[in-house]
Each structure stands twice: as C-alpha cells, then as structure tokens.
GROMACS .gro file of C-alpha atoms in nm:
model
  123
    1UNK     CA    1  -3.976  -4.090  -4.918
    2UNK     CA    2  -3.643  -4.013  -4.988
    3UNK     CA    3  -3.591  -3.718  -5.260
    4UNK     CA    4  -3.285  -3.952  -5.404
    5UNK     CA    5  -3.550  -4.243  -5.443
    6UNK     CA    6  -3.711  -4.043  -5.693
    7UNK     CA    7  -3.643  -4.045  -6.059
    8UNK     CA    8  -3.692  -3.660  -6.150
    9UNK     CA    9  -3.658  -3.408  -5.847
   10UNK     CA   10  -3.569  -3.062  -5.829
   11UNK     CA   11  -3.246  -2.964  -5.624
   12UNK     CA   12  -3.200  -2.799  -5.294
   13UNK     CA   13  -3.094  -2.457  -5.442
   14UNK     CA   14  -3.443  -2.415  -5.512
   15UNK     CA   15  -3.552  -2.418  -5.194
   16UNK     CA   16  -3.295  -2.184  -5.098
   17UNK     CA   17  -3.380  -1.947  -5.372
   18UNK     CA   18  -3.759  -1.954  -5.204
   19UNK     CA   19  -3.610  -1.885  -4.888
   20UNK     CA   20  -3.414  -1.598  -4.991
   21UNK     CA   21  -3.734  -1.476  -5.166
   22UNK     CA   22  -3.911  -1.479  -4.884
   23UNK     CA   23  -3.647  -1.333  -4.676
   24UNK     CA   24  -3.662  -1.064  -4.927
   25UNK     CA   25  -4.058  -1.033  -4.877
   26UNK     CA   26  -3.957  -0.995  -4.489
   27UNK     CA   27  -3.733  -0.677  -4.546
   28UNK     CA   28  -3.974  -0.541  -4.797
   29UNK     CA   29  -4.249  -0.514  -4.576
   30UNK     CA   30  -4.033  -0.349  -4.338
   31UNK     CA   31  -3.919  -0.098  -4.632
   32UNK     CA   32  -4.283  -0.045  -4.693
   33UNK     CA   33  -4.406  -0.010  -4.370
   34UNK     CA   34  -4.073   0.244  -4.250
   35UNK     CA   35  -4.049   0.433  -4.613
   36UNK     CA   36  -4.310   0.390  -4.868
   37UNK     CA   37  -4.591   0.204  -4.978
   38UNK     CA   38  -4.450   0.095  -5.290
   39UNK     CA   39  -4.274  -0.150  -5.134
   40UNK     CA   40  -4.546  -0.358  -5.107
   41UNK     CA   41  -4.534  -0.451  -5.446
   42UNK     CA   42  -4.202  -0.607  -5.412
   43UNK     CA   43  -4.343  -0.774  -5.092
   44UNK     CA   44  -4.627  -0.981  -5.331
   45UNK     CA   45  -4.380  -1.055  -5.593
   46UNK     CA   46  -4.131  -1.198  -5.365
   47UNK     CA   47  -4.380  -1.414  -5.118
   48UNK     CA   48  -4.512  -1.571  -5.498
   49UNK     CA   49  -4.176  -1.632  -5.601
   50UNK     CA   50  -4.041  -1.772  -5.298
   51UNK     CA   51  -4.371  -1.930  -5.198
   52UNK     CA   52  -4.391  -2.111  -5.558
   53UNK     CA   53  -4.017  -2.199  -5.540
   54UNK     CA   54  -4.047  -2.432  -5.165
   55UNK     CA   55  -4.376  -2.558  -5.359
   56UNK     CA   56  -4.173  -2.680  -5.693
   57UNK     CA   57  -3.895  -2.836  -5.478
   58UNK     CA   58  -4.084  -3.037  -5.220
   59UNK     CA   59  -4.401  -3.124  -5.439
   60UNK     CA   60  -4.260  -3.149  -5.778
   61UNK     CA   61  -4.141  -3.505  -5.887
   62UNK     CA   62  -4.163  -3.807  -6.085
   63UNK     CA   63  -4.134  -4.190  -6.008
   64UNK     CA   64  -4.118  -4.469  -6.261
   65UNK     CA   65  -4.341  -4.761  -6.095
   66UNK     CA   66  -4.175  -4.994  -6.323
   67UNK     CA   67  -4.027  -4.980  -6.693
   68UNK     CA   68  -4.420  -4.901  -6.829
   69UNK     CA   69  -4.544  -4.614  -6.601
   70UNK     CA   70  -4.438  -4.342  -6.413
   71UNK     CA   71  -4.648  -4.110  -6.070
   72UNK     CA   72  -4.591  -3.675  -6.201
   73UNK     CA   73  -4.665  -3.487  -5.869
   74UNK     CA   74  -4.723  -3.109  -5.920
   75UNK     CA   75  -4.616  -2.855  -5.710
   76UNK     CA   76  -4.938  -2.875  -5.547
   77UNK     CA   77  -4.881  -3.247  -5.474
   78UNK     CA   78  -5.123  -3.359  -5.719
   79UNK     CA   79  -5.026  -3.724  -5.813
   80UNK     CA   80  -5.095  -3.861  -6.193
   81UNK     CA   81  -4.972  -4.197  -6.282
   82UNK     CA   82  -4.898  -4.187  -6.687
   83UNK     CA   83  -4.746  -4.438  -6.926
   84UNK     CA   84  -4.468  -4.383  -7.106
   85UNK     CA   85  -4.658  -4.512  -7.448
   86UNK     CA   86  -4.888  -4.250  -7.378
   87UNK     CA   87  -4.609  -3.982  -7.474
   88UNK     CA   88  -4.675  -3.788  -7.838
   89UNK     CA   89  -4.419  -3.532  -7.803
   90UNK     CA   90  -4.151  -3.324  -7.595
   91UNK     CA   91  -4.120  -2.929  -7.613
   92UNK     CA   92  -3.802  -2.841  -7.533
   93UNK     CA   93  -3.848  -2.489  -7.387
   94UNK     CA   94  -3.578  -2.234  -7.307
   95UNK     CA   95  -3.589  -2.297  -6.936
   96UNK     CA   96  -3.774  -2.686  -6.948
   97UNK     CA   97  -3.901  -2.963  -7.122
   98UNK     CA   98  -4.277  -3.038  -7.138
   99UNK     CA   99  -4.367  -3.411  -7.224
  100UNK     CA  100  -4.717  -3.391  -7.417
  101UNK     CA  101  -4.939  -3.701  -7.300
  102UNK     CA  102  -5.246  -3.873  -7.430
  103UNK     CA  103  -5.432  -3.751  -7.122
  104UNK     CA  104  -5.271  -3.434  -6.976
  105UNK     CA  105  -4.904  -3.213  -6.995
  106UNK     CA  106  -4.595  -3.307  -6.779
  107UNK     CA  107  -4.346  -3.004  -6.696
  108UNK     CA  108  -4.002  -3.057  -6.597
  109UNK     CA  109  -3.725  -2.770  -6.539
  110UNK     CA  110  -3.398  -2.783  -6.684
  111UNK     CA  111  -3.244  -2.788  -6.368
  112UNK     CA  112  -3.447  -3.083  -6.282
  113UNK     CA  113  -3.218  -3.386  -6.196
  114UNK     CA  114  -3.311  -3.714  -6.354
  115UNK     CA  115  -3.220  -4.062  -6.331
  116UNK     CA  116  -3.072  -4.237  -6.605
  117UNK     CA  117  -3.333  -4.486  -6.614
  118UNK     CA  118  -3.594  -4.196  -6.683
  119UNK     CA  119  -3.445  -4.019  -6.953
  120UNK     CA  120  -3.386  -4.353  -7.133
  121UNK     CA  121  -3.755  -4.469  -7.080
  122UNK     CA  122  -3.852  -4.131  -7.179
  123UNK     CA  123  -3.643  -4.135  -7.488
   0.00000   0.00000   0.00000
C-alpha cells in the first residue's frame, strides 16, 4: 500500500539518513580494516543507526480503519489495531509524542507526517 494512503508515516529523509549511515558503516570498516581497529566501533554504531532508520521508515505507520480505530505497525512490522477511546494520555517528548493506551504504548516521531483526520481523532 501506498505510504500516502496512510494516516501517520515517516518521510523519505529517513531512509536516506539510514542509507548514509550505512554508507558510513561501509567506509568504516574499510578505516578499520586499512588503519585501526577502533574503527569498528563506529562500524556497529552506524549499521544500528542506519539499520534502525530503513526499519522506522518502511515499517513504522498508522491507519485509521474508520473514525473508531486505528492499525500502529512498529518498525518491526508488528500490526496492533487500537481504539481511539482506549487513549488515557499523550507524552509529548522532546523528539515525539507517545499516545498511552488501555492495552499497550504508541510512539510517533515529531517528524512523523500525519493526516488531518488523525490528529483530530486523536485530539
């Protein structure tokens, strides 16, 4: 399905962020192969950031069903299907919002685009 066809999706520049991550990871290893060992920790850091980054932007979305209930898939592609009356409260975080459910946690970054129609169920 369509990433536009959802109501909460993260954009594109985050999976080019995990692709310059792991482009990063690339030259590292060649760093720490060719200079120094060290560079290996740079190598793990970058393939979890980049690696977590694709993850978050083709996994992580919501769609509202109908005006009632809404599907949260993780970055892992785990699907949950929630109602919005099932809400109790929304953190606002410095970098995202976390809706607090009945029956489990819903995390969405700041740079997360939304559709109208979600934020004013939500609200």
């Amino acid at each position: 399905m369509n990433r536009k066809n959802k109501d909460m999706y993260l954009p594109i520049w985050v999976c080019g962020l995990g692709i310059i991550f792991l482009i990063a990871a690339v030259v590292l290893f060649a760093l720490a192969i060719l200079k120094s060992i060290y560079f290996f920790v740079g190598v793990v850091a970058c393939l979890g950031l980049g690696g977590s980054a694709i993850l978050c932007w083709k996994n992580q979305w919501i769609m509202m069903v109908d005006d009632n209930e809404f599907v949260y898939s993780t970055m892992f592609g785990k699907k949950t299907h929630y109602r919005f009356s099932q809400i109790k409260d929304l953190k606002q975080n410095a970098d995202s919002s976390t809706m607090i459910l009945e029956n489990g946690k819903v995390h969405i970054e700041s740079c997360a685009i939304m559709s109208d129609r979600f934020v004013s169920a939500v609200n």
